[in-house]
Amino acid sequence: MFAEVAFPISNFQSFTYVIPKELKNEIQLGSRVLAPFGKRNCQGMVLGIKSTTSYSGKTKSIHSLVDDIPVVTPELWKLICWMSNYYMTPIGQVAKIVFPKNLSTRYKPAKRWYVESSSFVKGDLYLSLEKRAPKQFEIYNIIQSSNYPIKVSSLKEFVSNPLQACRSLERQGFVKLEERMSLPDSSGFSFEPMHKKVVFNEDQEKAVKNIKQSLNKDNFSPILLHGVTGSGKTEIYISAVRHCLSLKRTAIILLPEISLTPQIAGRFKSVFGNSIALWHSRLSKSQRAWTWNQICKGSFQVVIGARSAIFAPLKKLGLIVIDEEQEASFRQDSPAPRYHARDVALVRAKYEGAVAILSSATPSLESYHNYLTKKIHYLHLPKRYGKATYPIVHLVDMLQNQEESGKYDQVISGLLQDKIEERLTNKEQVILLQNRRGFSPVIRCKDCGAISKCPYCNVTTSFHLKTNNIMCHFCGHTETKENKVCYDCGSSHLLYSGTGTQKVESLMKKTYPSASIGRLDIDTSSKGEQLTSILKSFNKGKIDILLGTQMIAKGLDFPNATLVGIINADLGLHLPDFRVGERIFQLIYQASGRSGRRDKQGEVVIQTFSPENPVIKKASTLNMMEYYKIALKEREELNYPPFSWLSKIEISGTNQDKAYNLSKELHHKIKGEYNGLEILGPAPCYIEKLRNQFRFHIVFKSIKTLDPNGKRLHQFLKLNFNDINKRFKVGGNRVNIHIDPLSLI
Ligand code: ADP
Ligand code: ZN
Ligand code: ZN
């Protein structure tokens, strides 16, 4: 017997080896083996087993087996091969992002004691406990009032040695102690488990029934779950996962950025406990390796995480849920493979015969269009759960507002200010969205009028108050405020204008000195613990006003937040990208969805300078269908996705002329054009210079009516650009191919 073995060191190219007799029954597809490669034995993966070989040279023999179980499933390997082909990326590069760096690890998670009460003991023993051991009596009452096991260490505030006290209680038959593994979830990220009594409403019932039926069929089944904000989508995922597990299959839940959705992770943990693995970028290398191995061994049945969790090596995968499927963070843009986890999820579900649920209150136009054209099954939750109703939305015309008040640098309108005061008096909470971090995002020279831009990127730089620095948000380049001068004329007379989250924060502090304010943006939440602690404080009512960038707009569920203020709805509206309208609509709609999620009526104040803009207008009436109709019509007229397939070649280099000449040369050599293909460029990208690289692109659009499954475009790209990196890396220029890019900026 022979095995095809791929080695990470050689870009996963595969080689043929003889399987020694003693390993014949043990080697399987996906096994890790040691085999002679060059002068040493190297670790490789078995990707094929066959009885003959066409290789005529001398075949060496596999040395030994590394693990007792395979570390990749055949379906997952098929997915890696598909990605390599579809995204035109060498297989080694794909495998690199799929597998943890080093699968061998000595790491073992710590263990923690948990305690729960035994069936209720009344009578003398209980009564005498109060007298005999008042401390034990006290903690027993706490343990007994909880419906689920609690961490022994959490009882520290009541007794100095809680484990000893619990042991004593256990001896008397009051409680049960259990040692559990504390799984690597970088604890700061997840909320404490949230236990809830779940009663489905009619719409939920219907959706769940439908999903269960699909799961029972054991076939690939893509579903769009469209549920308005607060309709209870999380409970539906939980019910779907439970059913999936009962069928002895496994599940993956993809969240846009796991550190931003600790509530959902917490909710899942409370239901599925230790059968869940959390998978996200902040796990350490060894935690990753350990988690991967445990998944291979079958210790976890559910993996919940950010985009790369789609590669979890679960066997018998039955369900993939993609929460907030429209989110741009599911797309990896750099490094290659430049993939979209939602699209990869659909392909994986197909290979596994699984159900894929794309879920959102504001689906991507692609998914929505797939529903209109009946390519995806559609489930709708049109109402909020329980008594919660939709918020009342006020649109404020800031231009008119400023003219009337005579204050031209006004950030908060009179209306929003009144509404905030009202909430503070009523002890309700406020969420403010300003989708720009820093203090002043615009720095203008008073002498020549030039706007300060990063010397390495052609974008404006922002002033940060806390660090007293001027910073580029693209490359991180910083200058101190003292030394800052105008790049054009050298003047130090600079005007710091524009509004970032830090400015809003200091304004709020001045206006409402007694209110407690929390700010969430990349600057305050680079550490997971910080982020969770702000969210927890807001949840407990210790923060009155939560202020932040788009990270506060979605997924969060705070019962007492009844006002959402969108300080400048127009941010980004005028960028030249075909998806801009969709993004801003979704942001406003999702942010508004944080308001009034329980019995109290919610309100939203949207401030804009463009009240007539269709995006703002439709978002302010929360009319999704209407906006999607307009947006789809526009896309159709301009041949943008979902009406065409889109790809681009990006050419970049430190020398502007050389990079431009190369893009012209590439363009000139293009062959194999066909009817339905549109080629745009070469042209400078909108952000012409990024991290000291000049950028140009050539864009390809292939109209779907003439190229229904995208095959023609793919063939055309293969013909022209297959090993583009090998051929064009010369002269310091880089050429990258982007299949289905999200943005043309
Ligand atoms: P969405 O994700 O759709 O915005 P959530 O899943 O956060 O909505 O649900 C909104 C709130 O309603 C949450 O607090 C959730 O726990 C609660 N909820 C939803 N469905 C149920 C249910 N069937 N039983 C009990 N509570 C529910
Ligand atoms: Zn100047
Ligand atoms: Zn920069």
Short mmCIF file of C-alpha atoms in Angstrom, two decimals, residues 327-606:
data_model
loop_
_atom_site.label_atom_id
_atom_site.label_comp_id
_atom_site.label_asym_id
_atom_site.label_seq_id
_atom_site.Cartn_x
_atom_site.Cartn_y
_atom_site.Cartn_z
CA GLU A 327 -20.55 41.47 8.43
CA ALA A 328 -17.39 42.46 6.59
CA SER A 329 -15.21 40.83 9.25
CA PHE A 330 -16.03 37.42 7.76
CA ARG A 331 -13.85 38.43 4.87
CA GLN A 332 -10.10 38.05 5.20
CA ASP A 333 -8.38 40.52 2.91
CA SER A 334 -4.79 40.03 3.84
CA PRO A 335 -2.79 37.83 3.84
CA ALA A 336 -3.93 35.29 1.25
CA PRO A 337 -6.11 33.31 1.05
CA ARG A 338 -8.47 36.25 0.63
CA TYR A 339 -11.61 34.37 1.54
CA HIS A 340 -15.11 34.98 2.79
CA ALA A 341 -16.00 32.70 5.68
CA ARG A 342 -19.69 32.79 4.72
CA ASP A 343 -18.99 31.52 1.23
CA VAL A 344 -16.52 28.95 2.54
CA ALA A 345 -19.16 27.86 5.07
CA LEU A 346 -21.64 27.21 2.28
CA VAL A 347 -19.13 25.06 0.42
CA ARG A 348 -18.22 23.16 3.57
CA ALA A 349 -21.89 22.56 4.35
CA LYS A 350 -22.28 21.16 0.85
CA TYR A 351 -19.38 18.74 1.32
CA GLU A 352 -20.69 17.66 4.71
CA GLY A 353 -24.36 17.42 3.77
CA ALA A 354 -25.07 19.97 6.48
CA VAL A 355 -27.53 22.77 7.15
CA ALA A 356 -26.09 26.29 6.82
CA ILE A 357 -28.06 29.07 8.51
CA LEU A 358 -27.14 32.58 7.40
CA SER A 359 -28.70 34.83 9.96
CA SER A 360 -29.25 38.56 10.24
CA ALA A 361 -31.64 41.43 10.83
CA THR A 362 -30.06 43.05 7.78
CA PRO A 363 -28.92 40.33 5.40
CA SER A 364 -26.30 41.10 2.80
CA LEU A 365 -27.81 42.11 -0.54
CA GLU A 366 -26.29 38.91 -1.97
CA SER A 367 -28.14 36.65 0.45
CA TYR A 368 -31.32 38.67 0.17
CA HIS A 369 -31.15 38.38 -3.60
CA ASN A 370 -30.58 34.63 -3.26
CA TYR A 371 -33.82 34.48 -1.34
CA LEU A 372 -35.68 36.53 -3.98
CA THR A 373 -34.37 34.21 -6.69
CA LYS A 374 -35.23 31.14 -4.57
CA LYS A 375 -31.64 29.93 -4.22
CA ILE A 376 -31.90 29.86 -0.45
CA HIS A 377 -34.65 28.78 1.91
CA TYR A 378 -36.10 31.79 3.78
CA LEU A 379 -37.29 31.95 7.38
CA HIS A 380 -38.65 35.19 8.75
CA LEU A 381 -39.06 36.52 12.29
CA PRO A 382 -40.87 39.77 11.61
CA LYS A 383 -41.53 40.78 15.24
CA ARG A 384 -39.50 41.40 18.35
CA TYR A 385 -39.72 38.80 21.09
CA GLY A 386 -42.12 39.37 23.94
CA LYS A 387 -43.67 42.75 24.55
CA ALA A 388 -40.84 44.74 23.00
CA THR A 389 -41.89 46.94 20.11
CA TYR A 390 -39.89 48.76 17.50
CA PRO A 391 -38.25 52.01 18.57
CA ILE A 392 -39.58 55.43 17.52
CA VAL A 393 -37.07 57.14 15.25
CA HIS A 394 -36.40 60.89 14.99
CA LEU A 395 -34.38 62.26 12.11
CA VAL A 396 -32.55 65.52 12.87
CA ASP A 397 -31.42 67.75 10.00
CA MET A 398 -28.16 69.07 11.44
CA LEU A 399 -27.73 71.83 8.88
CA GLN A 400 -31.10 73.29 9.74
CA ASN A 401 -30.43 72.70 13.40
CA GLN A 402 -27.14 74.58 13.25
CA GLU A 403 -28.65 77.46 11.29
CA GLU A 404 -31.43 77.82 13.82
CA SER A 405 -29.17 77.67 16.85
CA GLY A 406 -26.32 79.66 15.26
CA LYS A 407 -23.85 77.07 16.63
CA TYR A 408 -21.96 75.76 13.65
CA ASP A 409 -19.72 73.35 15.51
CA GLN A 410 -22.61 71.72 17.30
CA VAL A 411 -22.14 68.00 17.79
CA ILE A 412 -25.25 67.12 19.77
CA SER A 413 -28.56 68.59 18.64
CA GLY A 414 -31.04 70.09 21.09
CA LEU A 415 -33.37 67.15 20.58
CA LEU A 416 -30.74 64.51 21.34
CA GLN A 417 -29.60 66.51 24.36
CA ASP A 418 -33.16 66.65 25.74
CA LYS A 419 -33.67 62.95 25.20
CA ILE A 420 -30.40 62.08 26.95
CA GLU A 421 -31.39 64.22 29.94
CA GLU A 422 -34.76 62.51 30.07
CA ARG A 423 -33.11 59.05 30.25
CA LEU A 424 -30.66 60.13 32.91
CA THR A 425 -33.53 61.41 35.05
CA ASN A 426 -35.50 58.18 34.52
CA LYS A 427 -32.45 56.03 35.29
CA GLU A 428 -32.56 54.50 31.84
CA GLN A 429 -29.54 54.01 29.63
CA VAL A 430 -28.23 55.63 26.47
CA ILE A 431 -26.13 54.24 23.61
CA LEU A 432 -24.33 56.77 21.37
CA LEU A 433 -22.80 55.78 18.06
CA GLN A 434 -20.02 57.83 16.49
CA ASN A 435 -18.29 55.68 13.94
CA ARG A 436 -14.93 57.37 14.14
CA ARG A 437 -12.37 56.98 16.88
CA GLY A 438 -9.86 59.48 18.18
CA PHE A 439 -10.55 63.08 19.20
CA SER A 440 -10.25 65.17 16.03
CA PRO A 441 -10.23 63.21 12.81
CA VAL A 442 -9.45 66.27 10.67
CA ILE A 443 -6.35 68.44 11.12
CA ARG A 444 -6.23 71.48 8.87
CA CYS A 445 -3.45 74.04 8.39
CA LYS A 446 -4.64 77.54 9.30
CA ASP A 447 -2.12 79.12 6.94
CA CYS A 448 -2.41 77.14 3.71
CA GLY A 449 -5.57 75.12 4.30
CA ALA A 450 -3.93 71.74 3.66
CA ILE A 451 -5.37 68.75 5.47
CA SER A 452 -2.86 66.61 7.32
CA LYS A 453 -2.35 63.20 5.76
CA CYS A 454 -0.18 60.24 6.69
CA PRO A 455 3.13 60.34 4.79
CA TYR A 456 2.85 56.58 4.15
CA CYS A 457 -0.84 56.33 3.34
CA ASN A 458 -2.92 58.79 1.43
CA VAL A 459 -5.46 59.18 4.24
CA THR A 460 -6.16 61.82 6.85
CA THR A 461 -4.64 61.40 10.29
CA SER A 462 -6.47 61.78 13.62
CA PHE A 463 -5.60 63.51 16.87
CA HIS A 464 -5.83 61.36 20.02
CA LEU A 465 -6.29 63.23 23.26
CA LYS A 466 -5.08 60.68 25.76
CA THR A 467 -1.75 60.02 24.10
CA ASN A 468 -1.48 63.57 22.74
CA ASN A 469 -0.54 62.00 19.41
CA ILE A 470 -1.54 62.34 15.81
CA MET A 471 -2.12 58.92 14.35
CA CYS A 472 -2.79 57.16 11.06
CA HIS A 473 -5.51 54.55 11.54
CA PHE A 474 -4.26 52.52 8.58
CA CYS A 475 -0.57 52.02 9.33
CA GLY A 476 -0.31 53.25 12.92
CA HIS A 477 2.23 55.98 12.10
CA THR A 478 2.21 58.56 14.90
CA GLU A 479 3.56 62.08 15.41
CA THR A 480 3.60 64.02 18.67
CA LYS A 481 1.39 67.08 18.88
CA GLU A 482 4.26 69.38 19.92
CA ASN A 483 6.30 68.58 16.83
CA LYS A 484 3.42 68.49 14.39
CA VAL A 485 3.68 70.90 11.47
CA CYS A 486 1.89 71.23 8.14
CA TYR A 487 3.52 68.98 5.53
CA ASP A 488 2.81 71.52 2.80
CA CYS A 489 4.03 74.81 4.28
CA GLY A 490 5.70 73.89 7.57
CA SER A 491 3.33 76.04 9.63
CA SER A 492 2.52 74.98 13.17
CA HIS A 493 -0.84 76.80 13.17
CA LEU A 494 -3.14 73.85 12.98
CA LEU A 495 -6.85 73.55 13.50
CA TYR A 496 -8.06 70.34 15.11
CA SER A 497 -11.57 69.75 13.88
CA GLY A 498 -14.04 66.97 13.20
CA THR A 499 -15.51 64.70 15.82
CA GLY A 500 -14.25 61.35 17.06
CA THR A 501 -15.44 59.23 19.99
CA GLN A 502 -12.96 60.90 22.37
CA LYS A 503 -14.38 64.33 21.61
CA VAL A 504 -17.93 63.11 22.17
CA GLU A 505 -16.77 61.57 25.45
CA SER A 506 -15.27 64.78 26.77
CA LEU A 507 -18.35 66.70 25.61
CA MET A 508 -20.63 64.29 27.46
CA LYS A 509 -18.52 64.57 30.60
CA LYS A 510 -18.83 68.34 30.48
CA THR A 511 -22.56 68.36 29.76
CA TYR A 512 -23.54 65.62 32.22
CA PRO A 513 -20.93 65.73 34.98
CA SER A 514 -22.77 63.30 37.22
CA ALA A 515 -23.40 60.69 34.54
CA SER A 516 -21.10 57.72 34.21
CA ILE A 517 -19.78 57.26 30.69
CA GLY A 518 -18.17 54.26 29.01
CA ARG A 519 -16.36 54.40 25.71
CA LEU A 520 -15.81 51.45 23.38
CA ASP A 521 -13.54 51.67 20.37
CA ILE A 522 -10.34 49.94 19.30
CA ASP A 523 -8.37 52.24 21.60
CA THR A 524 -10.24 51.19 24.73
CA SER A 525 -10.77 47.54 23.91
CA SER A 526 -7.49 46.24 22.61
CA LYS A 527 -7.61 43.94 25.62
CA GLY A 528 -10.55 41.56 25.84
CA GLU A 529 -10.94 42.06 29.59
CA GLN A 530 -11.37 45.80 29.19
CA LEU A 531 -14.09 45.33 26.64
CA THR A 532 -15.99 42.76 28.66
CA SER A 533 -15.69 44.83 31.80
CA ILE A 534 -17.24 47.88 30.10
CA LEU A 535 -20.05 45.75 28.68
CA LYS A 536 -20.65 44.12 32.05
CA SER A 537 -20.76 47.48 33.83
CA PHE A 538 -23.28 48.75 31.30
CA ASN A 539 -25.31 45.60 31.75
CA LYS A 540 -25.37 46.10 35.52
CA GLY A 541 -26.41 49.73 35.13
CA LYS A 542 -23.14 51.13 36.42
CA ILE A 543 -22.65 53.05 33.18
CA ASP A 544 -25.36 55.48 32.04
CA ILE A 545 -24.06 56.36 28.60
CA LEU A 546 -22.25 53.84 26.41
CA LEU A 547 -20.46 55.53 23.58
CA GLY A 548 -18.57 53.93 20.74
CA THR A 549 -17.82 53.09 17.14
CA GLN A 550 -19.62 50.43 15.09
CA MET A 551 -18.60 47.82 17.64
CA ILE A 552 -21.54 48.82 19.85
CA ALA A 553 -24.02 48.59 17.00
CA LYS A 554 -24.84 44.91 16.88
CA GLY A 555 -25.43 41.76 18.83
CA LEU A 556 -25.72 43.45 22.22
CA ASP A 557 -28.83 43.02 24.31
CA PHE A 558 -29.30 45.48 27.18
CA PRO A 559 -32.80 45.59 28.66
CA ASN A 560 -32.58 49.10 30.11
CA ALA A 561 -31.12 50.91 27.09
CA THR A 562 -34.01 52.92 25.70
CA LEU A 563 -32.26 55.60 23.68
CA VAL A 564 -29.83 55.24 20.82
CA GLY A 565 -28.24 58.38 19.39
CA ILE A 566 -26.44 58.28 16.05
CA ILE A 567 -24.30 61.36 16.14
CA ASN A 568 -23.29 61.54 12.51
CA ALA A 569 -25.13 59.11 10.27
CA ASP A 570 -23.34 60.42 7.17
CA LEU A 571 -19.86 59.15 8.07
CA GLY A 572 -18.49 57.24 5.11
CA LEU A 573 -21.59 57.88 3.03
CA HIS A 574 -19.67 59.58 0.26
CA LEU A 575 -16.88 57.06 -0.19
CA PRO A 576 -16.73 55.82 -3.77
CA ASP A 577 -17.61 52.19 -3.17
CA PHE A 578 -20.63 50.28 -4.40
CA ARG A 579 -21.30 48.75 -0.98
CA VAL A 580 -21.23 52.01 0.99
CA GLY A 581 -24.99 52.55 1.03
CA GLU A 582 -25.68 49.00 2.13
CA ARG A 583 -23.12 49.24 4.95
CA ILE A 584 -24.45 52.50 6.33
CA PHE A 585 -28.04 51.36 6.13
CA GLN A 586 -27.13 48.21 8.05
CA LEU A 587 -25.15 50.15 10.64
CA ILE A 588 -28.00 52.58 11.35
CA TYR A 589 -30.60 49.82 11.37
CA GLN A 590 -28.56 47.58 13.66
CA ALA A 591 -27.63 50.40 16.03
CA SER A 592 -31.28 51.43 16.25
CA GLY A 593 -32.03 47.82 17.13
CA ARG A 594 -30.20 48.21 20.46
CA SER A 595 -32.98 50.49 21.72
CA GLY A 596 -36.02 49.37 23.71
CA ARG A 597 -35.50 45.62 23.67
CA ARG A 598 -37.92 44.87 26.54
CA ASP A 599 -41.17 46.42 27.80
CA LYS A 600 -40.03 50.05 27.76
CA GLN A 601 -40.55 51.96 24.52
CA GLY A 602 -37.28 52.67 22.76
CA GLU A 603 -36.30 55.78 20.84
CA VAL A 604 -33.61 56.57 18.30
CA VAL A 605 -32.24 59.97 17.28
CA ILE A 606 -30.40 60.03 13.95
#
